[in-house]
């Protein structure tokens, strides 16, 4: 696990910054709920009556007048998007940075299998995503305690499991991109994240493109759906798992045969 | 693992590597015996680095075969790399890491404890292990690369333009180390375009041009060809050229000329090398 430890050390600063940003921002929004509660009560009914837009944001199922609804529609969106952007940035750089930083000649002339390096880098990606989510959830729980509110542990666990799966899927797609390019494709990673996020909103508004729900991981990691329906949407989640596995396999196979410069 | 000592240190046969439409190396063959210090000469872009990358499995190749210490470069890459110390021409590491961490990482990835050898190398090359990589000049990064390549005492060194960026004192120390390891049986494959260091330290050398080896021989034989370096003052005009051919014919050509002074010497390796890189016709 030498290289795994090395990779974790290389990424610890980014992990710290992103965890502080995502966790701090969402925890701040949770703490803001106390001062927003009264004013939100007044606008909650109008928010739930905006037709397709309410459906897109999950406000037709959850009322933002409650902390549960506020969390599912606002906090979860911030957390999901922030975590996905972190996973995308991390994923796009992991393999490509060895060639762009000219360290490939140092690393890949050591007696280790390329496939083993790929797997250890992927393990580092999974660990970083997991650490970010665990620390963020701990901060949110602290926020609930400071607010003097309680949340259903089962609902939180189900949503955050889905959020982790979603971030892993986006991270793995970007990891596969990283195997094919020679320079960090951070822009492409962020672009893909935004497109997938937009696809989730669009497929909830436009019936003709409802099938897009199988392509975007934001669909199965929608907190309002999970809180309202009591579980993950099995079809899109299974497709997401297949996409994740296919991208990992593509990265492993391609990078193992690639000419490194 | 097929590491019998009878196998040559490097054996390349008919190696062809193209990068898309661009030529890498073309039908290149080369043999380096164990215990040798072998110079691989050629200008930038001739195919030296491509040959090394094929040997180390960094890039695949279309045709031919390459073996290091009896191990196939494609199928036994991991085992092969255990016995090789490689120093790339660029010597790049992770900028935020300290020198000691990089050296330790290289040793740990080999599953070896190389602290004693690494300390000795750091002291001799005057490497500060507490500095961060991003603080180092090219020369100092090269020194770190030398430590990483030598600390595990491999059977074969492959150095790609090792002395660029090193000051003369460190160049001398580097070659002193090479000679010491070589006296213990370590083979050294030195890719370079610096001819004096090849002439001074290598026993055999190959010259590569446009992706193919054009000449392989002992450095001694390479400098003792039939070619002669002629310097003369003919009809009041100074002339300086490399002559390859029958000396009778050369002297016959002097008939009717006034030769005031003439010296005939063995050519320098530089001149032999340049012969392969110029298309100028032999002067009669």
Short mmCIF file of C-alpha atoms in Angstrom, two decimals, chain B:
data_model
loop_
_atom_site.label_atom_id
_atom_site.label_comp_id
_atom_site.label_asym_id
_atom_site.label_seq_id
_atom_site.Cartn_x
_atom_site.Cartn_y
_atom_site.Cartn_z
CA UNK B 1 13.16 -15.44 -14.41
CA UNK B 2 15.73 -16.29 -17.04
CA UNK B 3 18.51 -14.16 -15.58
CA UNK B 4 21.36 -16.47 -16.54
CA UNK B 5 24.66 -14.62 -16.52
CA UNK B 6 25.40 -15.80 -20.09
CA UNK B 7 22.61 -13.60 -21.37
CA UNK B 8 23.71 -10.16 -22.55
CA UNK B 9 22.72 -7.18 -20.42
CA UNK B 10 20.73 -5.74 -23.33
CA UNK B 11 19.69 -7.51 -26.50
CA UNK B 12 17.55 -5.66 -29.02
CA UNK B 13 16.67 -7.22 -32.34
CA UNK B 14 14.88 -5.52 -35.24
CA UNK B 15 13.09 -3.06 -32.95
CA UNK B 16 10.61 -0.79 -34.71
CA UNK B 17 8.56 1.81 -32.92
CA UNK B 18 6.48 4.52 -34.58
CA UNK B 19 4.39 7.17 -32.84
CA UNK B 20 1.56 7.33 -35.33
CA UNK B 21 3.14 8.78 -38.46
CA UNK B 22 6.27 9.86 -36.62
CA UNK B 23 9.35 7.70 -36.66
CA UNK B 24 10.66 6.47 -33.32
CA UNK B 25 13.18 3.74 -34.10
CA UNK B 26 13.45 1.59 -37.21
CA UNK B 27 14.72 -1.99 -37.30
CA UNK B 28 17.18 -1.23 -34.51
CA UNK B 29 19.45 -3.99 -33.23
CA UNK B 30 21.88 -3.71 -30.35
CA UNK B 31 23.79 -5.97 -27.99
CA UNK B 32 25.38 -4.86 -24.74
CA UNK B 33 27.43 -7.39 -22.83
CA UNK B 34 27.33 -7.72 -19.06
CA UNK B 35 29.92 -5.72 -17.17
CA UNK B 36 30.36 -3.23 -20.00
CA UNK B 37 30.13 0.54 -19.95
CA UNK B 38 28.31 1.19 -23.19
CA UNK B 39 27.80 4.56 -24.85
CA UNK B 40 24.70 5.18 -26.93
CA UNK B 41 25.44 8.18 -29.07
CA UNK B 42 23.16 10.31 -31.13
CA UNK B 43 21.78 13.83 -31.40
CA UNK B 44 18.39 14.85 -30.04
CA UNK B 45 15.57 13.11 -31.87
CA UNK B 46 17.73 10.24 -33.16
CA UNK B 47 15.75 7.66 -31.16
CA UNK B 48 17.89 7.16 -28.04
CA UNK B 49 15.11 7.83 -25.53
CA UNK B 50 12.58 5.83 -27.56
CA UNK B 51 14.93 2.83 -27.48
CA UNK B 52 15.27 3.14 -23.70
CA UNK B 53 11.50 3.56 -23.23
CA UNK B 54 10.93 0.38 -25.25
CA UNK B 55 13.46 -1.46 -23.09
CA UNK B 56 11.76 -0.35 -19.87
CA UNK B 57 8.21 -1.01 -21.06
CA UNK B 58 7.14 2.64 -20.96
CA UNK B 59 6.07 2.34 -24.59
CA UNK B 60 5.14 -0.67 -26.67
CA UNK B 61 6.68 -1.38 -30.06
CA UNK B 62 5.38 -2.66 -33.38
CA UNK B 63 8.14 -5.08 -34.39
CA UNK B 64 11.20 -6.82 -33.03
CA UNK B 65 12.21 -7.91 -29.58
CA UNK B 66 13.97 -6.38 -26.60
CA UNK B 67 15.42 -8.17 -23.61
CA UNK B 68 17.22 -6.90 -20.54
CA UNK B 69 19.37 -9.30 -18.50
CA UNK B 70 17.66 -12.16 -20.32
CA UNK B 71 14.16 -10.91 -19.48
CA UNK B 72 11.67 -9.96 -22.16
CA UNK B 73 10.86 -6.25 -22.05
CA UNK B 74 7.17 -6.82 -22.73
CA UNK B 75 6.35 -9.98 -20.81
CA UNK B 76 8.74 -9.73 -17.84
CA UNK B 77 8.67 -6.00 -17.31
CA UNK B 78 8.23 -6.04 -13.54
CA UNK B 79 11.01 -8.57 -12.92
CA UNK B 80 13.28 -6.70 -15.31
CA UNK B 81 12.76 -3.38 -13.55
CA UNK B 82 13.86 -4.93 -10.25
CA UNK B 83 17.35 -5.33 -11.68
CA UNK B 84 17.58 -1.97 -13.42
CA UNK B 85 18.39 1.51 -12.15
CA UNK B 86 17.08 4.11 -14.57
CA UNK B 87 17.75 7.79 -14.69
CA UNK B 88 15.55 9.71 -17.14
CA UNK B 89 16.83 12.78 -18.94
CA UNK B 90 14.24 15.05 -17.36
CA UNK B 91 14.58 13.94 -13.68
CA UNK B 92 11.16 15.15 -12.53
CA UNK B 93 9.61 14.30 -9.17
CA UNK B 94 6.61 15.38 -7.11
CA UNK B 95 7.31 19.07 -6.36
CA UNK B 96 5.83 19.18 -2.84
CA UNK B 97 7.83 16.20 -1.57
CA UNK B 98 11.13 16.38 0.24
CA UNK B 99 14.19 14.72 -1.29
CA UNK B 100 14.33 12.06 1.45
CA UNK B 101 10.66 11.20 0.85
CA UNK B 102 11.25 10.70 -2.88
CA UNK B 103 14.29 8.51 -2.26
CA UNK B 104 12.36 6.55 0.37
CA UNK B 105 9.35 6.18 -1.96
CA UNK B 106 11.57 4.72 -4.69
CA UNK B 107 13.07 2.24 -2.21
CA UNK B 108 9.69 1.33 -0.66
CA UNK B 109 8.17 0.69 -4.07
CA UNK B 110 10.97 -1.83 -4.60
CA UNK B 111 10.25 -3.31 -1.19
CA UNK B 112 13.85 -2.68 -0.16
CA UNK B 113 15.64 -0.95 2.68
CA UNK B 114 18.24 1.14 0.85
CA UNK B 115 18.92 3.70 3.58
CA UNK B 116 22.63 2.91 3.95
CA UNK B 117 23.42 3.09 0.23
CA UNK B 118 21.17 6.15 -0.20
CA UNK B 119 22.95 7.98 2.62
CA UNK B 120 26.34 7.21 1.09
CA UNK B 121 25.18 8.43 -2.34
CA UNK B 122 23.63 11.60 -0.87
CA UNK B 123 26.87 12.41 0.93
CA UNK B 124 29.04 11.85 -2.13
CA UNK B 125 26.75 13.78 -4.45
CA UNK B 126 26.10 16.46 -1.84
CA UNK B 127 22.34 16.02 -1.92
CA UNK B 128 20.40 17.78 0.86
CA UNK B 129 17.66 15.27 1.80
CA UNK B 130 15.59 17.86 3.66
CA UNK B 131 15.01 20.14 0.69
CA UNK B 132 11.75 20.13 -1.20
CA UNK B 133 11.89 19.04 -4.83
CA UNK B 134 10.37 22.35 -5.95
CA UNK B 135 13.39 24.15 -4.46
CA UNK B 136 15.91 22.16 -6.51
CA UNK B 137 17.68 23.17 -9.71
CA UNK B 138 17.87 20.76 -12.66
CA UNK B 139 21.34 19.69 -11.54
CA UNK B 140 20.18 18.89 -8.03
CA UNK B 141 17.15 16.99 -9.35
CA UNK B 142 19.56 15.00 -11.51
CA UNK B 143 21.51 14.11 -8.38
CA UNK B 144 18.33 12.90 -6.66
CA UNK B 145 17.62 10.84 -9.76
CA UNK B 146 21.10 9.31 -9.59
CA UNK B 147 20.48 8.32 -5.94
CA UNK B 148 17.11 6.75 -6.87
CA UNK B 149 18.73 4.82 -9.73
CA UNK B 150 21.71 3.54 -7.73
CA UNK B 151 20.48 3.04 -4.16
CA UNK B 152 19.17 -0.49 -4.74
CA UNK B 153 22.46 -1.65 -6.31
CA UNK B 154 20.94 -2.97 -9.55
CA UNK B 155 22.70 -5.17 -12.12
CA UNK B 156 22.21 -2.63 -14.90
CA UNK B 157 22.19 1.16 -14.99
CA UNK B 158 20.40 2.90 -17.81
CA UNK B 159 21.16 6.60 -17.86
CA UNK B 160 19.58 8.95 -20.35
CA UNK B 161 21.75 12.04 -20.77
CA UNK B 162 22.86 11.91 -17.14
CA UNK B 163 25.31 14.78 -16.96
CA UNK B 164 23.26 17.61 -18.45
CA UNK B 165 22.83 20.14 -15.67
CA UNK B 166 25.55 18.66 -13.46
CA UNK B 167 28.54 20.84 -12.66
CA UNK B 168 32.00 19.47 -13.64
CA UNK B 169 32.76 18.36 -10.07
CA UNK B 170 29.55 16.37 -9.85
CA UNK B 171 30.09 14.95 -13.33
CA UNK B 172 33.46 13.65 -12.15
CA UNK B 173 31.90 12.20 -8.98
CA UNK B 174 29.11 10.61 -11.02
CA UNK B 175 31.57 8.83 -13.30
CA UNK B 176 33.66 7.82 -10.30
CA UNK B 177 30.56 6.12 -8.91
CA UNK B 178 29.87 4.47 -12.27
CA UNK B 179 33.39 3.07 -12.38
CA UNK B 180 33.12 1.80 -8.79
CA UNK B 181 29.81 0.01 -9.44
CA UNK B 182 31.16 -1.28 -12.74
CA UNK B 183 34.17 -2.78 -10.96
CA UNK B 184 31.62 -4.79 -8.94
CA UNK B 185 30.08 -6.12 -12.16
CA UNK B 186 27.31 -3.60 -12.80
CA UNK B 187 26.67 -2.89 -16.48
CA UNK B 188 26.15 0.72 -17.52
CA UNK B 189 24.22 1.85 -20.58
CA UNK B 190 24.84 5.52 -21.11
CA UNK B 191 22.78 7.45 -23.62
CA UNK B 192 24.40 10.74 -24.44
CA UNK B 193 25.33 13.27 -27.07
CA UNK B 194 28.35 14.40 -25.07
CA UNK B 195 31.16 12.73 -26.96
CA UNK B 196 34.11 13.39 -24.61
CA UNK B 197 32.44 11.52 -21.73
CA UNK B 198 31.71 8.54 -23.97
CA UNK B 199 35.31 8.54 -25.17
CA UNK B 200 36.65 8.80 -21.64
CA UNK B 201 34.48 6.29 -19.79
CA UNK B 202 32.88 3.84 -22.22
CA UNK B 203 34.40 0.67 -23.62
CA UNK B 204 31.87 0.16 -26.38
CA UNK B 205 29.60 2.57 -28.17
CA UNK B 206 26.85 2.58 -30.74
CA UNK B 207 25.91 5.49 -32.95
CA UNK B 208 22.24 5.95 -33.74
CA UNK B 209 21.00 7.98 -36.64
CA UNK B 210 17.39 8.51 -37.77
CA UNK B 211 16.17 5.67 -35.56
CA UNK B 212 18.73 3.06 -36.63
CA UNK B 213 22.10 2.01 -35.28
CA UNK B 214 24.70 2.87 -37.92
CA UNK B 215 27.78 1.67 -36.10
CA UNK B 216 28.69 -0.38 -33.03
CA UNK B 217 32.21 -1.07 -31.90
CA UNK B 218 34.71 -0.54 -29.12
CA UNK B 219 35.42 3.11 -28.52
CA UNK B 220 39.06 2.31 -29.31
CA UNK B 221 38.18 0.84 -32.70
CA UNK B 222 35.78 3.64 -33.46
CA UNK B 223 38.62 6.10 -33.07
CA UNK B 224 41.00 3.88 -35.03
CA UNK B 225 39.29 3.63 -38.33
CA UNK B 226 41.00 3.91 -41.66
CA UNK B 227 39.95 7.51 -41.59
CA UNK B 228 42.75 9.96 -40.87
CA UNK B 229 42.62 13.51 -39.77
CA UNK B 230 44.75 15.49 -42.21
CA UNK B 231 46.00 19.00 -41.49
CA UNK B 232 48.22 20.63 -44.11
CA UNK B 233 49.42 23.81 -45.68
CA UNK B 234 49.03 23.32 -49.46
CA UNK B 235 49.96 26.07 -51.90
CA UNK B 236 49.91 28.54 -49.02
CA UNK B 237 46.39 27.50 -48.00
CA UNK B 238 45.53 25.75 -44.71
CA UNK B 239 43.43 22.61 -45.09
CA UNK B 240 41.89 20.45 -42.36
CA UNK B 241 39.82 17.38 -43.28
CA UNK B 242 39.02 13.75 -42.57
CA UNK B 243 40.38 11.38 -45.20
CA UNK B 244 39.12 7.84 -45.58
CA UNK B 245 40.87 5.69 -48.18
CA UNK B 246 44.22 4.70 -49.62
CA UNK B 247 47.02 7.01 -48.52
CA UNK B 248 48.87 6.39 -51.86
CA UNK B 249 45.95 7.93 -53.66
CA UNK B 250 46.05 10.87 -51.26
CA UNK B 251 49.74 11.49 -51.89
CA UNK B 252 49.30 11.01 -55.65
CA UNK B 253 46.79 13.83 -55.51
CA UNK B 254 49.45 16.12 -54.07
CA UNK B 255 51.52 15.95 -57.28
CA UNK B 256 52.05 19.40 -58.70
CA UNK B 257 51.17 21.08 -55.39
CA UNK B 258 53.49 22.67 -52.93
CA UNK B 259 53.02 21.01 -49.52
CA UNK B 260 54.65 23.19 -46.88
CA UNK B 261 53.46 21.23 -43.82
CA UNK B 262 51.36 18.14 -43.17
CA UNK B 263 50.20 16.17 -40.07
CA UNK B 264 48.30 12.89 -40.25
CA UNK B 265 46.51 11.86 -37.02
CA UNK B 266 43.93 9.40 -35.72
CA UNK B 267 40.58 11.20 -35.75
CA UNK B 268 38.74 12.15 -32.55
CA UNK B 269 35.52 10.32 -31.72
CA UNK B 270 33.71 13.56 -32.44
CA UNK B 271 34.91 13.43 -36.02
CA UNK B 272 33.91 9.81 -36.46
CA UNK B 273 30.53 10.69 -35.05
CA UNK B 274 30.13 13.65 -37.35
CA UNK B 275 31.00 11.45 -40.31
CA UNK B 276 27.77 9.61 -39.79
CA UNK B 277 25.83 12.83 -39.62
CA UNK B 278 27.10 14.65 -42.63
CA UNK B 279 26.46 13.82 -46.21
CA UNK B 280 29.54 15.59 -47.47
CA UNK B 281 31.50 13.64 -49.97
CA UNK B 282 34.89 12.31 -49.06
CA UNK B 283 37.58 14.69 -50.00
CA UNK B 284 40.23 13.22 -52.20
#
